[in-house]
């Protein structure tokens, strides 16, 4: 089980627990601006914001558990076992594998409002990065200094 929270005073705080029984060799990962992100259905993105977070790196791709970008937008993927639903790619939608969601949003959005706009066209797919790692059953908290939302694919 994972828990996340945001706290706003004169500053903005974002945090989460990571209550897994095992480790996936997660580490602090910094993705600099313009590191090429290769998306399964969306091509390669060469221009994006920098981000830092906790990730497992697989095939030179950061599988972010949580991260924040240089604009202060933060996202955490939280366990949602048995409740999450992801389908097949759909024509005319922005098809993303679950593990691609955090870098896709943080790379291009500075605020929750910008994320909401991008999410209108998203279709999360049930495709894993490889046969050894299953598709994570997640929901997400997305927050900036003004607001926070929860994203669930059910």
Coordinates of N, CA, C and O in Angstrom, one line a residue:
X1 N 0.8 -1.2 0.0 CA 0.0 0.0 0.0 C 0.9 1.2 0.0 O 1.9 1.3 0.6
X2 N 0.5 2.2 -0.7 CA 1.2 3.5 -0.8 C 0.2 4.6 -0.4 O -1.0 4.6 -0.6
X3 N 0.8 5.7 0.2 CA 0.0 6.8 0.6 C 0.7 8.1 0.1 O 2.0 8.1 0.1
X4 N 0.0 9.0 -0.4 CA 0.6 10.3 -0.9 C -0.2 11.5 -0.3 O -1.4 11.3 0.0
X5 N 0.5 12.6 -0.2 CA -0.1 13.8 0.3 C 0.5 15.0 -0.2 O 1.7 15.0 -0.6
X6 N -0.3 16.1 -0.3 CA 0.3 17.4 -0.6 C -0.1 18.3 0.6 O -1.0 18.1 1.3
X7 N 0.8 19.3 0.8 CA 0.6 20.2 1.9 C 1.0 21.6 1.4 O 2.1 21.8 0.9
X8 N 0.1 22.5 1.5 CA 0.4 23.9 1.1 C 0.3 24.9 2.2 O -0.7 25.0 2.9
X9 N 1.4 25.6 2.4 CA 1.4 26.7 3.4 C 1.9 27.8 2.5 O 1.4 28.0 1.4
X10 N 2.9 28.6 2.9 CA 3.5 29.5 2.0 C 4.3 28.8 0.9 O 4.6 29.4 -0.1
X11 N 4.6 27.5 1.2 CA 5.4 26.7 0.2 C 4.5 25.5 -0.2 O 3.3 25.4 0.3
X12 N 4.9 24.7 -1.0 CA 4.2 23.5 -1.5 C 5.0 22.2 -1.2 O 6.2 22.2 -1.5
X13 N 4.4 21.3 -0.6 CA 5.1 20.0 -0.2 C 4.3 18.8 -0.9 O 3.1 18.8 -0.9
X14 N 5.1 17.9 -1.4 CA 4.5 16.7 -2.0 C 5.3 15.5 -1.5 O 6.5 15.5 -1.5
X15 N 4.6 14.5 -1.0 CA 5.3 13.3 -0.5 C 4.5 12.1 -0.7 O 3.3 12.1 -0.9
X16 N 5.2 10.9 -0.5 CA 4.5 9.7 -0.6 C 5.3 8.6 0.2 O 6.5 8.8 0.4
X17 N 4.6 7.6 0.6 CA 5.3 6.4 1.2 C 5.5 5.4 0.1 O 4.9 5.5 -1.0
X18 N 6.4 4.5 0.3 CA 6.6 3.4 -0.6 C 6.6 2.1 0.2 O 7.7 1.7 0.6
X19 N 5.5 1.5 0.4 CA 5.3 0.4 1.3 C 5.3 -0.9 0.5 O 4.3 -1.6 0.6
X20 N 6.3 -1.2 -0.2 CA 6.4 -2.5 -0.9 C 7.2 -3.5 -0.1 O 8.1 -3.1 0.6
X21 N 6.8 -4.7 -0.3 CA 7.5 -5.8 0.5 C 8.8 -6.2 -0.2 O 9.7 -6.9 0.4
X22 N 9.0 -5.7 -1.5 CA 10.3 -6.1 -2.2 C 10.8 -4.9 -2.9 O 10.1 -3.9 -3.1
X23 N 12.0 -4.9 -3.3 CA 12.6 -3.8 -4.0 C 12.8 -4.2 -5.5 O 13.0 -5.4 -5.9
X24 N 12.6 -3.2 -6.4 CA 12.9 -3.3 -7.8 C 14.1 -2.6 -8.2 O 14.2 -2.0 -9.3
X25 N 15.1 -2.4 -7.3 CA 16.3 -1.7 -7.5 C 16.0 -0.2 -7.9 O 16.6 0.4 -8.7
X26 N 15.0 0.4 -7.2 CA 14.7 1.8 -7.4 C 15.8 2.6 -6.9 O 16.5 2.3 -6.0
X27 N 15.9 3.8 -7.5 CA 16.9 4.8 -7.2 C 16.5 6.2 -7.6 O 15.5 6.3 -8.3
X28 N 17.2 7.1 -7.1 CA 16.9 8.5 -7.5 C 17.4 8.6 -9.0 O 18.5 8.3 -9.3
X29 N 16.5 9.2 -9.8 CA 16.9 9.3 -11.2 C 16.6 10.7 -11.6 O 15.5 11.3 -11.4
X30 N 17.6 11.3 -12.3 CA 17.4 12.7 -12.8 C 17.4 12.5 -14.4 O 18.3 12.0 -15.0
X31 N 16.3 13.0 -15.0 CA 16.2 13.0 -16.4 C 16.4 14.5 -16.9 O 15.6 15.3 -16.6
X32 N 17.5 14.8 -17.5 CA 17.8 16.2 -18.0 C 16.8 16.6 -19.1 O 16.2 15.7 -19.7
X33 N 16.7 17.9 -19.2 CA 16.0 18.4 -20.4 C 16.5 17.7 -21.6 O 17.7 17.5 -21.8
X34 N 15.5 17.4 -22.5 CA 15.8 16.9 -23.8 C 16.5 15.6 -23.9 O 17.0 15.2 -25.0
X35 N 16.4 14.8 -22.8 CA 16.8 13.4 -22.9 C 15.7 12.7 -23.8 O 14.5 12.9 -23.6
X36 N 16.1 11.9 -24.8 CA 15.1 11.4 -25.7 C 14.2 10.3 -25.0 O 14.7 9.3 -24.6
X37 N 12.9 10.6 -24.9 CA 12.0 9.6 -24.4 C 11.3 8.9 -25.6 O 10.7 9.6 -26.5
X38 N 11.5 7.6 -25.7 CA 10.8 6.8 -26.8 C 9.5 6.2 -26.2 O 9.5 5.4 -25.3
X39 N 8.4 6.7 -26.8 CA 7.1 6.2 -26.4 C 6.6 5.1 -27.4 O 6.9 5.3 -28.6
X40 N 6.0 4.1 -26.9 CA 5.6 3.0 -27.8 C 4.8 3.4 -29.0 O 4.9 2.9 -30.1
X41 N 3.8 4.3 -28.7 CA 2.9 4.6 -29.8 C 2.9 6.1 -30.2 O 2.2 6.5 -31.1
X42 N 3.8 6.9 -29.5 CA 3.8 8.3 -29.7 C 5.1 8.8 -30.3 O 5.3 10.0 -30.3
X43 N 6.0 7.9 -30.6 CA 7.3 8.3 -31.2 C 8.3 8.8 -30.1 O 8.1 8.5 -28.9
X44 N 9.3 9.5 -30.5 CA 10.3 10.0 -29.6 C 10.1 11.5 -29.3 O 9.8 12.2 -30.3
X45 N 10.2 11.8 -28.1 CA 10.1 13.2 -27.7 C 11.5 13.7 -27.3 O 12.1 13.1 -26.3
X46 N 12.1 14.7 -27.9 CA 13.4 15.1 -27.7 C 13.5 16.4 -26.9 O 14.5 16.9 -26.4
X47 N 12.3 17.1 -26.8 CA 12.3 18.4 -26.1 C 11.3 18.3 -24.9 O 10.1 18.1 -25.2
X48 N 11.8 18.4 -23.7 CA 10.9 18.4 -22.5 C 11.5 19.0 -21.3 O 12.7 19.3 -21.3
X49 N 10.7 19.1 -20.2 CA 11.3 19.6 -19.0 C 12.1 18.6 -18.3 O 12.0 17.4 -18.5
X50 N 13.1 19.0 -17.5 CA 13.9 18.1 -16.7 C 13.0 17.6 -15.5 O 12.0 18.3 -15.1
X51 N 13.3 16.4 -15.0 CA 12.6 15.9 -13.9 C 13.5 15.0 -13.0 O 14.6 14.6 -13.4
X52 N 13.1 14.9 -11.7 CA 13.8 14.1 -10.8 C 12.8 13.3 -10.0 O 11.7 13.8 -9.7
X53 N 13.1 12.0 -9.7 CA 12.2 11.2 -8.9 C 12.9 9.9 -8.5 O 14.1 9.6 -8.7
X54 N 12.0 9.0 -8.1 CA 12.4 7.6 -7.8 C 11.9 6.7 -8.9 O 10.8 6.8 -9.3
X55 N 12.9 5.9 -9.4 CA 12.5 5.1 -10.6 C 13.3 3.8 -10.6 O 14.4 3.7 -10.0
X56 N 12.8 2.8 -11.3 CA 13.6 1.6 -11.6 C 14.0 1.9 -13.1 O 13.1 2.2 -13.9
X57 N 15.2 1.7 -13.5 CA 15.6 2.0 -14.8 C 15.7 0.6 -15.5 O 16.4 -0.3 -15.1
X58 N 14.9 0.5 -16.6 CA 14.8 -0.7 -17.4 C 15.1 -0.4 -18.9 O 14.4 0.5 -19.4
X59 N 16.1 -1.0 -19.5 CA 16.4 -0.7 -20.9 C 16.6 0.8 -21.2 O 16.1 1.3 -22.1
X60 N 17.4 1.4 -20.2 CA 17.7 2.8 -20.3 C 16.5 3.7 -20.2 O 16.5 4.9 -20.6
X61 N 15.3 3.2 -19.7 CA 14.1 4.0 -19.6 C 13.8 4.1 -18.1 O 13.6 3.1 -17.4
X62 N 13.6 5.3 -17.6 CA 13.2 5.4 -16.2 C 11.8 5.1 -15.9 O 10.9 5.8 -16.4
X63 N 11.5 4.1 -15.2 CA 10.1 3.7 -14.8 C 9.8 4.4 -13.5 O 10.0 3.9 -12.4
X64 N 9.4 5.7 -13.6 CA 9.2 6.5 -12.5 C 8.0 6.1 -11.6 O 6.9 5.8 -12.1
X65 N 8.3 5.9 -10.3 CA 7.3 5.7 -9.3 C 6.7 7.0 -8.9 O 5.5 7.1 -8.7
X66 N 7.5 8.0 -8.8 CA 7.1 9.4 -8.5 C 8.2 10.3 -9.0 O 9.3 9.9 -9.1
X67 N 7.8 11.6 -9.3 CA 8.8 12.5 -9.8 C 8.2 13.9 -9.8 O 7.0 14.1 -9.7
X68 N 9.1 14.9 -9.9 CA 8.7 16.3 -10.0 C 9.5 16.9 -11.1 O 10.7 16.5 -11.3
X69 N 8.9 17.8 -11.9 CA 9.7 18.5 -12.9 C 10.2 19.8 -12.5 O 9.9 20.3 -11.4
X70 N 10.9 20.5 -13.3 CA 11.6 21.8 -13.0 C 10.5 22.9 -12.8 O 10.9 23.9 -12.2
X71 N 9.3 22.7 -13.2 CA 8.3 23.7 -13.0 C 7.5 23.5 -11.7 O 6.7 24.3 -11.3
X72 N 7.8 22.4 -11.0 CA 7.1 22.2 -9.7 C 5.9 21.3 -9.8 O 5.2 21.1 -8.8
X73 N 5.6 20.7 -10.9 CA 4.6 19.7 -11.1 C 5.0 18.4 -10.6 O 6.1 17.9 -10.9
X74 N 4.2 17.7 -9.7 CA 4.6 16.4 -9.1 C 3.6 15.4 -9.4 O 2.4 15.6 -9.4
X75 N 4.0 14.1 -9.6 CA 3.1 13.0 -9.9 C 3.7 11.8 -9.1 O 4.9 11.5 -9.2
X76 N 2.8 11.0 -8.5 CA 3.1 9.7 -7.9 C 2.2 8.7 -8.4 O 1.0 8.9 -8.4
X77 N 2.7 7.5 -8.8 CA 1.9 6.4 -9.1 C 1.8 5.5 -7.9 O 2.7 5.2 -7.2
X78 N 0.5 5.2 -7.5 CA 0.2 4.5 -6.3 C -0.5 3.2 -6.6 O -1.3 3.2 -7.5
X79 N -0.3 2.2 -5.8 CA -0.9 0.9 -6.0 C -2.4 1.0 -6.0 O -3.0 1.7 -5.2
X80 N -3.0 0.3 -7.0 CA -4.5 0.3 -7.2 C -4.9 -1.1 -7.6 O -5.7 -1.3 -8.5
X81 N -4.3 -2.1 -7.0 CA -4.4 -3.5 -7.4 C -5.8 -3.9 -7.4 O -6.6 -3.7 -6.5
X82 N -6.2 -4.6 -8.5 CA -7.5 -5.1 -8.7 C -8.6 -4.1 -9.1 O -9.7 -4.4 -9.4
X83 N -8.2 -2.8 -9.3 CA -9.1 -1.8 -9.6 C -8.8 -1.1 -11.0 O -9.7 -0.6 -11.6
X84 N -7.5 -1.1 -11.3 CA -7.1 -0.4 -12.5 C -7.5 -1.2 -13.8 O -7.4 -2.5 -13.8
X85 N -7.9 -0.5 -14.8 CA -8.2 -1.2 -16.1 C -7.5 -0.4 -17.2 O -7.6 0.8 -17.3
X86 N -6.7 -1.1 -18.0 CA -6.0 -0.6 -19.2 C -6.4 -1.4 -20.4 O -6.4 -2.7 -20.3
X87 N -6.6 -0.8 -21.5 CA -7.0 -1.6 -22.7 C -6.0 -1.6 -23.8 O -4.8 -1.4 -23.5
X88 N -6.4 -1.9 -25.0 CA -5.6 -1.9 -26.1 C -5.5 -0.5 -26.7 O -6.3 0.4 -26.4
X89 N -4.5 -0.3 -27.6 CA -4.4 1.0 -28.2 C -5.7 1.3 -29.0 O -6.3 0.4 -29.6
X90 N -6.1 2.6 -29.0 CA -7.3 3.1 -29.7 C -6.9 4.2 -30.7 O -6.2 5.1 -30.3
X91 N -7.3 4.0 -32.0 CA -7.0 5.0 -33.0 C -7.6 6.3 -32.6 O -8.7 6.4 -32.1
X92 N -6.8 7.4 -32.9 CA -7.3 8.7 -32.6 C -7.1 9.2 -31.2 O -7.5 10.3 -30.8
X93 N -6.5 8.4 -30.3 CA -6.2 8.7 -28.9 C -4.7 8.8 -28.7 O -3.9 8.3 -29.6
X94 N -4.2 9.4 -27.7 CA -2.8 9.4 -27.3 C -2.6 8.1 -26.4 O -2.9 8.1 -25.3
X95 N -2.2 7.1 -27.1 CA -2.0 5.8 -26.5 C -0.6 5.8 -25.7 O 0.4 6.0 -26.3
X96 N -0.7 5.5 -24.4 CA 0.5 5.4 -23.6 C 0.5 4.1 -22.8 O -0.6 3.7 -22.2
X97 N 1.6 3.5 -22.7 CA 1.8 2.4 -21.7 C 1.8 3.1 -20.3 O 2.2 4.3 -20.2
X98 N 1.4 2.4 -19.3 CA 1.3 2.9 -18.0 C 2.6 3.5 -17.5 O 2.6 4.6 -16.9
X99 N 3.7 2.9 -17.8 CA 5.0 3.4 -17.3 C 5.4 4.7 -18.1 O 6.3 5.4 -17.6
X100 N 4.7 5.0 -19.1 CA 5.1 6.2 -19.9 C 4.3 7.5 -19.4 O 4.7 8.6 -19.8
X101 N 3.3 7.3 -18.6 CA 2.5 8.4 -18.2 C 3.2 9.5 -17.5 O 3.1 10.7 -17.8
X102 N 4.0 9.2 -16.5 CA 4.7 10.2 -15.7 C 5.6 11.0 -16.5 O 5.6 12.3 -16.5
X103 N 6.6 10.4 -17.3 CA 7.5 11.3 -18.1 C 6.7 12.0 -19.2 O 7.1 13.1 -19.5
X104 N 5.6 11.5 -19.7 CA 4.9 12.2 -20.8 C 4.2 13.4 -20.2 O 4.3 14.5 -20.8
X105 N 3.6 13.4 -19.0 CA 3.0 14.5 -18.4 C 4.0 15.5 -17.9 O 4.0 16.7 -18.2
X106 N 5.0 15.0 -17.1 CA 6.0 15.9 -16.6 C 6.9 16.6 -17.6 O 7.4 17.7 -17.4
X107 N 7.1 15.9 -18.7 CA 7.9 16.5 -19.8 C 7.3 17.7 -20.5 O 8.0 18.5 -21.0
X108 N 6.0 17.8 -20.4 CA 5.3 18.8 -21.2 C 4.4 19.7 -20.4 O 4.0 20.8 -21.0
X109 N 4.1 19.4 -19.2 CA 3.1 20.2 -18.4 C 3.8 20.9 -17.2 O 4.7 20.3 -16.6
X110 N 3.4 22.1 -17.0 CA 3.9 22.9 -15.9 C 2.9 22.9 -14.7 O 3.2 23.3 -13.6
X111 N 1.6 22.6 -15.0 CA 0.5 22.7 -14.0 C -0.4 21.5 -14.1 O -0.5 20.8 -15.1
X112 N -1.2 21.4 -13.1 CA -2.3 20.4 -13.1 C -3.3 20.7 -14.2 O -3.7 19.8 -14.9
X113 N -3.6 21.9 -14.4 CA -4.6 22.3 -15.5 C -4.1 21.9 -16.9 O -4.8 21.4 -17.7
X114 N -2.8 22.0 -17.1 CA -2.2 21.6 -18.4 C -2.3 20.0 -18.5 O -2.6 19.5 -19.6
X115 N -2.1 19.3 -17.4 CA -2.2 17.9 -17.4 C -3.7 17.5 -17.7 O -3.9 16.6 -18.5
X116 N -4.6 18.1 -17.1 CA -6.0 17.8 -17.4 C -6.3 17.9 -18.8 O -7.1 17.1 -19.4
X117 N -5.8 18.9 -19.5 CA -6.1 19.1 -20.9 C -5.5 18.0 -21.7 O -6.1 17.4 -22.6
X118 N -4.2 17.6 -21.4 CA -3.6 16.5 -22.1 C -4.3 15.2 -21.9 O -4.4 14.3 -22.8
X119 N -4.8 15.0 -20.7 CA -5.4 13.7 -20.3 C -6.7 13.5 -21.0 O -7.2 12.3 -21.1
X120 N -7.3 14.5 -21.6 CA -8.6 14.3 -22.3 C -8.5 13.4 -23.4 O -9.5 12.7 -23.8
X121 N -7.3 13.2 -24.0 CA -7.1 12.4 -25.2 C -6.3 11.1 -24.9 O -6.0 10.3 -25.8
X122 N -6.0 10.8 -23.6 CA -5.2 9.7 -23.3 C -6.0 8.4 -23.2 O -7.1 8.3 -22.7
X123 N -5.3 7.4 -23.7 CA -5.8 6.0 -23.5 C -4.6 5.2 -23.0 O -3.6 5.1 -23.6
X124 N -4.7 4.7 -21.7 CA -3.7 3.9 -21.1 C -3.8 2.5 -21.6 O -4.9 1.9 -21.5
X125 N -2.7 2.0 -22.0 CA -2.7 0.6 -22.6 C -2.1 -0.4 -21.6 O -1.3 -0.1 -20.7
X126 N -2.5 -1.7 -21.8 CA -2.0 -2.8 -21.0 C -0.7 -3.4 -21.5 O -0.5 -4.6 -21.4
X127 N 0.2 -2.6 -22.0 CA 1.4 -3.1 -22.6 C 2.6 -2.8 -21.6 O 2.8 -1.7 -21.1
X128 N 3.3 -3.9 -21.3 CA 4.5 -3.8 -20.4 C 5.8 -3.5 -21.2 O 5.8 -3.7 -22.4
X129 N 6.8 -3.0 -20.5 CA 8.0 -2.7 -21.2 C 8.8 -3.9 -21.6 O 9.5 -3.9 -22.6
X130 N 8.5 -5.1 -20.9 CA 9.1 -6.3 -21.4 C 8.3 -7.5 -20.7 O 7.4 -7.2 -19.8
X131 N 8.6 -8.7 -21.1 CA 7.9 -9.9 -20.5 C 8.2 -10.2 -19.1 O 7.4 -10.9 -18.4
X132 N 9.2 -9.6 -18.5 CA 9.6 -9.9 -17.1 C 8.9 -8.9 -16.1 O 8.9 -9.2 -14.9
X133 N 8.5 -7.8 -16.6 CA 7.8 -6.8 -15.7 C 6.3 -6.7 -16.0 O 6.0 -6.3 -17.2
X134 N 5.4 -7.1 -15.1 CA 4.0 -7.0 -15.4 C 3.6 -5.5 -15.5 O 4.3 -4.6 -15.0
X135 N 2.4 -5.2 -16.1 CA 1.9 -3.9 -16.1 C 1.4 -3.6 -14.7 O 0.7 -4.3 -14.0
X136 N 1.9 -2.4 -14.2 CA 1.6 -2.0 -12.8 C 0.1 -1.6 -12.7 O -0.4 -0.8 -13.5
X137 N -0.5 -2.0 -11.6 CA -1.9 -1.6 -11.3 C -1.9 -0.3 -10.5 O -1.6 -0.4 -9.3
X138 N -2.0 0.8 -11.1 CA -1.8 2.1 -10.5 C -3.0 3.1 -10.6 O -3.8 3.0 -11.6
X139 N -3.0 4.0 -9.7 CA -3.7 5.3 -9.9 C -2.7 6.4 -9.5 O -1.7 6.1 -8.9
X140 N -2.9 7.6 -9.9 CA -1.9 8.7 -9.7 C -2.5 9.9 -9.0 O -3.6 10.3 -9.2
X141 N -1.6 10.5 -8.2 CA -1.9 11.9 -7.7 C -1.0 12.8 -8.5 O 0.2 12.5 -8.7
X142 N -1.6 13.9 -9.0 CA -1.0 14.9 -9.8 C -1.2 16.2 -9.1 O -2.3 16.6 -8.8
X143 N -0.1 16.9 -8.7 CA -0.2 18.1 -7.9 C 0.8 19.2 -8.3 O 1.9 18.9 -8.8
X144 N 0.3 20.4 -8.1 CA 1.2 21.6 -8.2 C 0.9 22.5 -7.0 O 0.2 22.1 -6.1
X145 N 1.5 23.7 -7.0 CA 1.3 24.6 -5.8 C -0.1 25.1 -5.6 O -0.5 25.6 -4.6
X146 N -1.0 24.9 -6.7 CA -2.4 25.4 -6.6 C -3.4 24.3 -6.3 O -4.4 24.6 -5.7
X147 N -3.2 23.1 -6.8 CA -4.2 22.1 -6.7 C -3.7 20.7 -6.9 O -2.5 20.5 -7.3
X148 N -4.5 19.7 -6.6 CA -4.1 18.3 -6.7 C -5.3 17.5 -7.3 O -6.5 17.8 -6.9
X149 N -5.1 16.6 -8.1 CA -6.1 15.7 -8.6 C -5.7 14.2 -8.5 O -4.5 14.0 -8.4
X150 N -6.6 13.3 -8.7 CA -6.4 11.9 -8.7 C -6.8 11.4 -10.1 O -7.9 11.8 -10.6
X151 N -6.0 10.6 -10.7 CA -6.3 10.0 -12.0 C -6.4 8.5 -11.8 O -5.5 7.8 -11.2
X152 N -7.6 8.0 -12.2 CA -7.8 6.5 -12.1 C -8.4 6.0 -13.4 O -9.2 6.6 -14.0
X153 N -7.8 4.9 -13.9 CA -8.3 4.2 -15.1 C -9.1 3.0 -14.6 O -8.5 2.0 -14.2
X154 N -10.4 3.1 -14.6 CA -11.3 2.0 -14.1 C -12.2 1.5 -15.2 O -12.5 2.3 -16.1

